[in-house]
Amino acid sequence: VATVALTFWSESLLRFLERLAEHLLPAKWARRSIGVAEAALEGLRSLRDWRLGLGVWLLSGAIFFLSVMNNYLVFEAMRLPLSPVAALFLTIVLRIGVAPPSLPGRLGLFQYLVVLALAMFSVNRTAALTYSFALYGTAVIPVLFAGVVSLFAIRWTARSLGSNAGQEV
């Protein structure tokens, strides 16, 4: 809902933020914060194109669905008698909870959020902590691994392009 509102009413929001910043912030900070807000809202304006927006929403929905299914399948693998609603709740808690900056790999925060969320469904701390490590292994470690592989692939590509450019000269 917030994304849709920011997408379609970005001009009104930007005017409101400009007035607010002018009254509450020093001029330099006001200009800088408005610049950041303009850049963020400009990125959302691209969603007004229904073809592009539909693609983004479908991919976002698929990613969210796969996250919920991953949580649920790890419940099943660990024989935790929890429903898909618990998997959905855990996904929402994790998405909101890991948004602020934290330790690299979200280590510690991820486990805490899982234990906290599963306590709502009467899962004891030991089982919830064990589940958090299994979920971390299926949800976070593959992403970290893919990032490292991508980093090396990009560096390798950049080096090979650089060495080829030197040979052509």
Coordinates of N, CA and C in Angstrom, one line a residue:
V1 N 0.8 -1.2 0.0 CA 0.0 0.0 0.0 C 0.9 1.2 0.0
A2 N 1.9 1.2 0.8 CA 2.8 2.4 0.9 C 3.5 2.6 -0.4
T3 N 3.9 1.5 -1.1 CA 4.6 1.6 -2.4 C 3.7 2.2 -3.4
V4 N 2.5 1.8 -3.5 CA 1.5 2.3 -4.4 C 1.3 3.8 -4.1
A5 N 1.1 4.1 -2.9 CA 0.9 5.5 -2.5 C 2.1 6.4 -2.9
L6 N 3.3 5.9 -2.6 CA 4.5 6.7 -3.0 C 4.7 6.8 -4.5
T7 N 4.2 5.7 -5.2 CA 4.3 5.7 -6.7 C 3.4 6.8 -7.3
F8 N 2.2 6.8 -6.9 CA 1.2 7.6 -7.6 C 1.0 9.0 -7.0
W9 N 1.4 9.2 -5.8 CA 1.3 10.5 -5.1 C 2.6 11.1 -4.7
S10 N 3.6 10.8 -5.5 CA 5.0 11.2 -5.1 C 5.2 12.7 -5.2
E11 N 4.5 13.4 -6.1 CA 4.7 14.9 -6.2 C 4.1 15.6 -5.0
S12 N 2.9 15.2 -4.6 CA 2.3 15.7 -3.4 C 3.2 15.5 -2.1
L13 N 3.7 14.3 -2.0 CA 4.6 13.9 -0.9 C 5.8 14.8 -0.9
L14 N 6.4 14.9 -2.1 CA 7.6 15.7 -2.2 C 7.4 17.2 -1.8
R15 N 6.3 17.8 -2.2 CA 6.0 19.1 -1.8 C 5.8 19.2 -0.3
F16 N 5.2 18.3 0.3 CA 5.0 18.2 1.7 C 6.4 18.1 2.4
L17 N 7.2 17.2 1.9 CA 8.6 17.1 2.5 C 9.4 18.3 2.4
E18 N 9.3 19.0 1.2 CA 10.0 20.3 1.0 C 9.6 21.3 2.1
R19 N 8.3 21.5 2.3 CA 7.8 22.5 3.3 C 8.3 22.1 4.7
L20 N 8.2 20.8 5.0 CA 8.6 20.3 6.3 C 10.1 20.5 6.5
A21 N 10.9 20.2 5.5 CA 12.4 20.3 5.6 C 12.8 21.8 5.7
E22 N 12.1 22.7 5.0 CA 12.5 24.1 5.1 C 12.3 24.6 6.5
H23 N 11.3 24.1 7.2 CA 10.9 24.7 8.5 C 11.7 24.0 9.6
L24 N 12.1 22.7 9.4 CA 12.7 22.0 10.5 C 14.3 21.8 10.4
L25 N 14.8 21.9 9.2 CA 16.2 21.6 9.0 C 17.0 22.8 8.5
P26 N 18.3 22.9 8.8 CA 19.1 23.9 8.2 C 19.1 23.8 6.7
A27 N 19.3 24.9 5.9 CA 19.2 24.9 4.5 C 20.0 23.8 3.8
K28 N 21.2 23.6 4.2 CA 22.1 22.6 3.6 C 21.5 21.2 3.7
W29 N 21.0 20.9 4.9 CA 20.5 19.6 5.2 C 19.1 19.4 4.5
A30 N 18.4 20.5 4.4 CA 17.1 20.4 3.7 C 17.3 20.1 2.3
R31 N 18.2 20.8 1.6 CA 18.5 20.5 0.2 C 18.9 19.1 0.0
R32 N 19.8 18.6 0.9 CA 20.3 17.3 0.7 C 19.2 16.2 0.9
S33 N 18.4 16.4 2.0 CA 17.3 15.4 2.2 C 16.3 15.4 1.1
I34 N 16.0 16.6 0.6 CA 15.0 16.7 -0.5 C 15.6 16.0 -1.8
G35 N 16.9 16.1 -2.0 CA 17.6 15.5 -3.1 C 17.5 13.9 -3.0
V36 N 17.7 13.4 -1.8 CA 17.6 12.0 -1.5 C 16.1 11.5 -1.8
A37 N 15.2 12.3 -1.2 CA 13.8 12.0 -1.4 C 13.4 12.0 -2.9
E38 N 13.8 13.0 -3.6 CA 13.5 13.0 -5.1 C 14.1 11.8 -5.8
A39 N 15.3 11.4 -5.5 CA 15.9 10.3 -6.1 C 15.1 9.0 -5.8
A40 N 14.7 8.8 -4.6 CA 14.0 7.6 -4.2 C 12.6 7.6 -4.9
L41 N 11.9 8.7 -4.9 CA 10.6 8.8 -5.5 C 10.7 8.6 -7.0
E42 N 11.8 9.1 -7.6 CA 12.0 9.0 -9.1 C 12.0 7.5 -9.5
G43 N 12.7 6.7 -8.6 CA 12.8 5.3 -8.9 C 11.4 4.6 -8.9
L44 N 10.6 5.1 -8.0 CA 9.2 4.5 -7.9 C 8.3 5.0 -9.0
R45 N 8.6 6.1 -9.6 CA 7.7 6.6 -10.7 C 7.7 5.7 -11.9
S46 N 8.8 4.9 -12.0 CA 8.9 4.0 -13.2 C 7.8 2.9 -13.1
L47 N 7.3 2.7 -11.9 CA 6.2 1.7 -11.7 C 4.9 2.1 -12.2
R48 N 4.8 3.4 -12.7 CA 3.5 3.9 -13.2 C 3.3 3.2 -14.6
D49 N 4.3 2.8 -15.3 CA 4.1 2.1 -16.5 C 3.6 0.7 -16.2
W50 N 2.4 0.4 -16.6 CA 1.8 -0.8 -16.2 C 2.5 -2.1 -16.5
R51 N 3.2 -2.1 -17.7 CA 4.0 -3.3 -18.1 C 5.2 -3.5 -17.1
L52 N 5.9 -2.5 -16.9 CA 7.1 -2.6 -16.0 C 6.6 -2.9 -14.6
G53 N 5.6 -2.1 -14.1 CA 5.0 -2.3 -12.8 C 4.5 -3.7 -12.6
L54 N 3.8 -4.3 -13.5 CA 3.3 -5.6 -13.4 C 4.4 -6.6 -13.2
G55 N 5.5 -6.5 -14.0 CA 6.6 -7.4 -13.9 C 7.3 -7.3 -12.5
V56 N 7.4 -6.1 -12.0 CA 8.0 -5.9 -10.7 C 7.2 -6.5 -9.6
W57 N 5.9 -6.3 -9.7 CA 4.9 -6.8 -8.7 C 4.9 -8.3 -8.8
L58 N 4.9 -8.9 -10.0 CA 4.9 -10.3 -10.1 C 6.1 -11.0 -9.5
L59 N 7.3 -10.4 -9.9 CA 8.5 -10.9 -9.3 C 8.6 -10.8 -7.8
S60 N 8.2 -9.6 -7.3 CA 8.1 -9.4 -5.9 C 7.2 -10.4 -5.2
G61 N 6.1 -10.6 -5.8 CA 5.1 -11.6 -5.2 C 5.7 -13.0 -5.2
A62 N 6.4 -13.4 -6.3 CA 7.0 -14.7 -6.4 C 8.1 -14.9 -5.3
I63 N 8.9 -13.8 -5.2 CA 10.0 -13.9 -4.1 C 9.4 -14.1 -2.8
F64 N 8.4 -13.3 -2.5 CA 7.7 -13.4 -1.2 C 7.1 -14.8 -1.0
F65 N 6.4 -15.3 -2.0 CA 5.8 -16.6 -1.9 C 6.9 -17.7 -1.6
L66 N 8.0 -17.6 -2.3 CA 9.1 -18.6 -2.2 C 9.7 -18.5 -0.8
S67 N 9.7 -17.3 -0.2 CA 10.2 -17.1 1.2 C 9.3 -17.8 2.2
V68 N 8.0 -17.6 2.0 CA 7.1 -18.2 2.9 C 7.2 -19.8 2.7
M69 N 7.2 -20.2 1.5 CA 7.3 -21.7 1.3 C 8.6 -22.2 1.9
N70 N 9.7 -21.5 1.8 CA 11.0 -22.0 2.3 C 10.8 -22.1 3.9
N71 N 10.2 -21.1 4.5 CA 10.0 -21.2 5.9 C 9.1 -22.4 6.3
Y72 N 8.1 -22.6 5.5 CA 7.2 -23.7 5.8 C 7.9 -25.1 5.6
L73 N 8.6 -25.2 4.5 CA 9.3 -26.5 4.2 C 10.4 -26.8 5.3
V74 N 11.0 -25.8 5.8 CA 12.0 -26.1 6.9 C 11.2 -26.5 8.2
F75 N 10.0 -25.9 8.4 CA 9.1 -26.4 9.5 C 8.9 -27.9 9.3
E76 N 8.5 -28.2 8.1 CA 8.2 -29.6 7.8 C 9.4 -30.5 8.0
A77 N 10.5 -30.1 7.5 CA 11.8 -30.9 7.6 C 12.2 -31.1 9.1
M78 N 11.9 -30.1 9.9 CA 12.3 -30.2 11.3 C 11.1 -30.8 12.2
R79 N 10.0 -31.1 11.5 CA 8.8 -31.7 12.1 C 8.3 -30.8 13.2
L80 N 8.2 -29.5 12.9 CA 7.6 -28.5 13.8 C 6.1 -28.4 13.3
P81 N 5.2 -28.6 14.2 CA 3.8 -28.6 13.8 C 3.2 -27.2 13.6
L82 N 3.7 -26.5 12.7 CA 3.3 -25.1 12.5 C 2.6 -25.0 11.1
S83 N 1.7 -24.0 11.0 CA 0.9 -23.8 9.8 C 1.6 -22.9 8.9
P84 N 1.0 -22.8 7.7 CA 1.5 -21.8 6.7 C 1.4 -20.4 7.2
V85 N 0.4 -20.1 8.1 CA 0.3 -18.8 8.7 C 1.5 -18.4 9.5
A86 N 2.0 -19.4 10.3 CA 3.3 -19.2 11.0 C 4.4 -18.9 10.1
A87 N 4.5 -19.6 8.9 CA 5.5 -19.3 7.9 C 5.4 -17.9 7.4
L88 N 4.1 -17.5 7.1 CA 3.9 -16.1 6.6 C 4.3 -15.1 7.7
F89 N 3.9 -15.3 8.9 CA 4.2 -14.4 10.0 C 5.7 -14.3 10.2
L90 N 6.4 -15.4 10.1 CA 7.9 -15.4 10.3 C 8.5 -14.6 9.1
T91 N 8.0 -14.8 7.9 CA 8.5 -14.0 6.7 C 8.4 -12.5 6.9
I92 N 7.2 -12.1 7.4 CA 7.0 -10.7 7.6 C 7.9 -10.1 8.7
V93 N 8.0 -10.9 9.8 CA 8.9 -10.4 10.9 C 10.4 -10.3 10.4
L94 N 10.8 -11.3 9.6 CA 12.2 -11.3 9.1 C 12.4 -10.1 8.1
R95 N 11.4 -9.9 7.2 CA 11.6 -8.8 6.2 C 11.7 -7.5 6.9
I96 N 10.8 -7.2 7.9 CA 10.8 -6.0 8.6 C 12.1 -5.9 9.5
G97 N 12.3 -6.9 10.2 CA 13.4 -6.9 11.2 C 14.8 -6.8 10.7
V98 N 15.1 -7.3 9.5 CA 16.4 -7.2 9.0 C 16.6 -6.0 8.0
A99 N 15.6 -5.2 7.9 CA 15.7 -4.0 7.0 C 16.8 -3.0 7.6
P100 N 16.8 -2.7 8.9 CA 17.8 -1.8 9.3 C 19.2 -2.4 9.2
P101 N 20.3 -1.6 9.1 CA 21.6 -2.2 9.1 C 21.9 -3.0 10.3
S102 N 22.7 -4.1 10.1 CA 23.1 -5.0 11.2 C 24.4 -5.6 10.9
L103 N 24.8 -6.6 11.6 CA 26.1 -7.2 11.4 C 26.1 -7.9 10.0
P104 N 27.3 -8.1 9.4 CA 27.3 -8.7 8.1 C 26.6 -10.1 8.2
G105 N 25.8 -10.4 7.2 CA 25.1 -11.7 7.1 C 23.9 -11.7 8.1
R106 N 23.7 -10.6 8.8 CA 22.6 -10.5 9.8 C 22.7 -11.5 10.9
L107 N 23.9 -11.9 11.1 CA 24.2 -13.0 12.1 C 23.8 -12.5 13.5
G108 N 23.0 -13.2 14.2 CA 22.5 -12.9 15.6 C 21.1 -12.3 15.5
L109 N 21.0 -11.2 14.7 CA 19.7 -10.6 14.6 C 18.7 -11.6 13.9
F110 N 19.1 -12.3 12.9 CA 18.2 -13.2 12.2 C 17.8 -14.3 13.2
Q111 N 18.7 -14.9 14.0 CA 18.3 -15.9 14.9 C 17.4 -15.4 16.0
Y112 N 17.7 -14.2 16.5 CA 16.8 -13.5 17.5 C 15.4 -13.3 17.0
L113 N 15.3 -12.8 15.8 CA 13.9 -12.6 15.2 C 13.2 -13.9 15.0
V114 N 13.9 -14.9 14.6 CA 13.2 -16.2 14.5 C 12.7 -16.7 15.8
V115 N 13.5 -16.7 16.8 CA 13.1 -17.2 18.2 C 12.0 -16.4 18.7
L116 N 12.0 -15.1 18.5 CA 11.0 -14.2 18.9 C 9.6 -14.5 18.2
A117 N 9.7 -14.6 16.9 CA 8.5 -14.9 16.1 C 7.9 -16.2 16.4
L118 N 8.7 -17.2 16.6 CA 8.2 -18.6 16.8 C 7.7 -18.7 18.3
A119 N 8.1 -17.8 19.2 CA 7.5 -17.8 20.5 C 6.1 -17.5 20.5
M120 N 5.6 -16.7 19.5 CA 4.2 -16.4 19.3 C 3.4 -17.7 19.0
F121 N 4.0 -18.7 18.6 CA 3.3 -20.0 18.2 C 3.7 -21.1 19.2
S122 N 4.2 -20.7 20.4 CA 4.5 -21.6 21.5 C 5.6 -22.6 21.2
V123 N 6.6 -22.2 20.3 CA 7.7 -23.0 20.1 C 8.8 -22.6 21.1
N124 N 9.4 -23.6 21.8 CA 10.3 -23.3 22.8 C 11.6 -22.8 22.2
R125 N 12.4 -22.1 23.0 CA 13.6 -21.4 22.5 C 14.6 -22.3 21.9
T126 N 14.8 -23.5 22.4 CA 15.8 -24.4 21.9 C 15.4 -24.8 20.5
A127 N 14.2 -25.2 20.3 CA 13.7 -25.7 19.0 C 13.7 -24.5 18.0
A128 N 13.3 -23.3 18.5 CA 13.3 -22.1 17.6 C 14.7 -21.8 17.2
L129 N 15.7 -21.8 18.1 CA 17.1 -21.5 17.8 C 17.6 -22.5 16.8
T130 N 17.3 -23.8 17.0 CA 17.8 -24.8 16.1 C 17.2 -24.6 14.7
Y131 N 15.9 -24.3 14.7 CA 15.2 -23.9 13.4 C 15.8 -22.7 12.7
S132 N 16.2 -21.7 13.5 CA 16.8 -20.5 13.0 C 18.1 -20.8 12.2
F133 N 18.9 -21.8 12.7 CA 20.2 -22.1 12.1 C 19.9 -22.9 10.8
A134 N 18.9 -23.8 10.8 CA 18.5 -24.5 9.6 C 18.0 -23.5 8.5
L135 N 17.1 -22.6 9.0 CA 16.6 -21.6 8.0 C 17.7 -20.7 7.5
Y136 N 18.6 -20.3 8.3 CA 19.8 -19.5 7.9 C 20.5 -20.2 6.8
G137 N 20.7 -21.5 7.0 CA 21.4 -22.3 6.0 C 20.7 -22.4 4.7
T138 N 19.4 -22.3 4.7 CA 18.6 -22.4 3.4 C 18.3 -21.1 2.8
A139 N 18.2 -20.0 3.7 CA 17.7 -18.7 3.2 C 18.8 -17.7 3.0
V140 N 19.8 -17.7 3.9 CA 20.8 -16.6 3.9 C 22.1 -17.0 3.3
I141 N 22.6 -18.2 3.7 CA 23.9 -18.7 3.2 C 24.0 -18.8 1.7
P142 N 23.0 -19.3 1.0 CA 23.0 -19.4 -0.5 C 23.1 -18.0 -1.1
V143 N 22.4 -17.0 -0.5 CA 22.5 -15.6 -1.1 C 23.9 -15.1 -0.9
L144 N 24.5 -15.3 0.3 CA 25.9 -14.8 0.6 C 26.8 -15.5 -0.4
F145 N 26.7 -16.8 -0.6 CA 27.5 -17.5 -1.5 C 27.4 -17.0 -2.9
A146 N 26.2 -16.8 -3.4 CA 26.0 -16.2 -4.7 C 26.6 -14.9 -4.9
G147 N 26.6 -14.1 -3.8 CA 27.2 -12.8 -3.8 C 28.7 -12.8 -4.0
V148 N 29.3 -13.7 -3.3 CA 30.8 -13.9 -3.3 C 31.2 -14.4 -4.7
V149 N 30.4 -15.4 -5.2 CA 30.7 -15.9 -6.6 C 30.5 -14.8 -7.6
S150 N 29.5 -14.0 -7.5 CA 29.3 -12.9 -8.4 C 30.4 -11.9 -8.4
L151 N 30.8 -11.6 -7.2 CA 31.9 -10.6 -7.0 C 33.2 -11.1 -7.7
F152 N 33.5 -12.4 -7.6 CA 34.7 -12.9 -8.3 C 34.5 -13.0 -9.8
A153 N 33.2 -13.3 -10.2 CA 32.9 -13.3 -11.6 C 33.1 -11.9 -12.2
I154 N 32.6 -10.9 -11.5 CA 32.7 -9.6 -12.0 C 34.2 -9.1 -12.1
R155 N 34.9 -9.4 -11.1 CA 36.3 -9.1 -11.1 C 37.1 -9.8 -12.2
W156 N 36.8 -11.1 -12.4 CA 37.4 -11.8 -13.5 C 37.1 -11.2 -14.8
T157 N 35.8 -10.9 -15.0 CA 35.4 -10.3 -16.3 C 36.0 -9.0 -16.5
A158 N 36.1 -8.1 -15.5 CA 36.7 -6.8 -15.6 C 38.2 -7.0 -15.9
R159 N 38.9 -8.0 -15.3 CA 40.3 -8.2 -15.6 C 40.5 -8.6 -17.1
S160 N 39.7 -9.6 -17.5 CA 39.8 -10.1 -18.9 C 39.5 -9.0 -19.9
L161 N 38.5 -8.2 -19.6 CA 38.3 -7.1 -20.5 C 39.4 -6.1 -20.5
G162 N 40.0 -5.8 -19.4 CA 41.1 -4.9 -19.3 C 42.3 -5.4 -20.0
S163 N 42.6 -6.7 -19.9 CA 43.8 -7.3 -20.6 C 43.5 -7.4 -22.1
N164 N 42.3 -7.6 -22.6 CA 42.0 -7.7 -24.0 C 42.1 -6.3 -24.6
A165 N 41.7 -5.3 -23.8 CA 41.8 -3.9 -24.4 C 43.2 -3.5 -24.5
G166 N 44.1 -4.0 -23.7 CA 45.5 -3.6 -23.8 C 46.2 -4.3 -25.0
Q167 N 45.7 -5.4 -25.4 CA 46.2 -6.1 -26.6 C 45.9 -5.5 -27.9
E168 N 44.7 -4.9 -27.9 CA 44.2 -4.3 -29.2 C 44.9 -3.0 -29.5
V169 N 45.5 -2.3 -28.5 CA 46.1 -1.0 -28.7 C 47.4 -1.2 -29.4

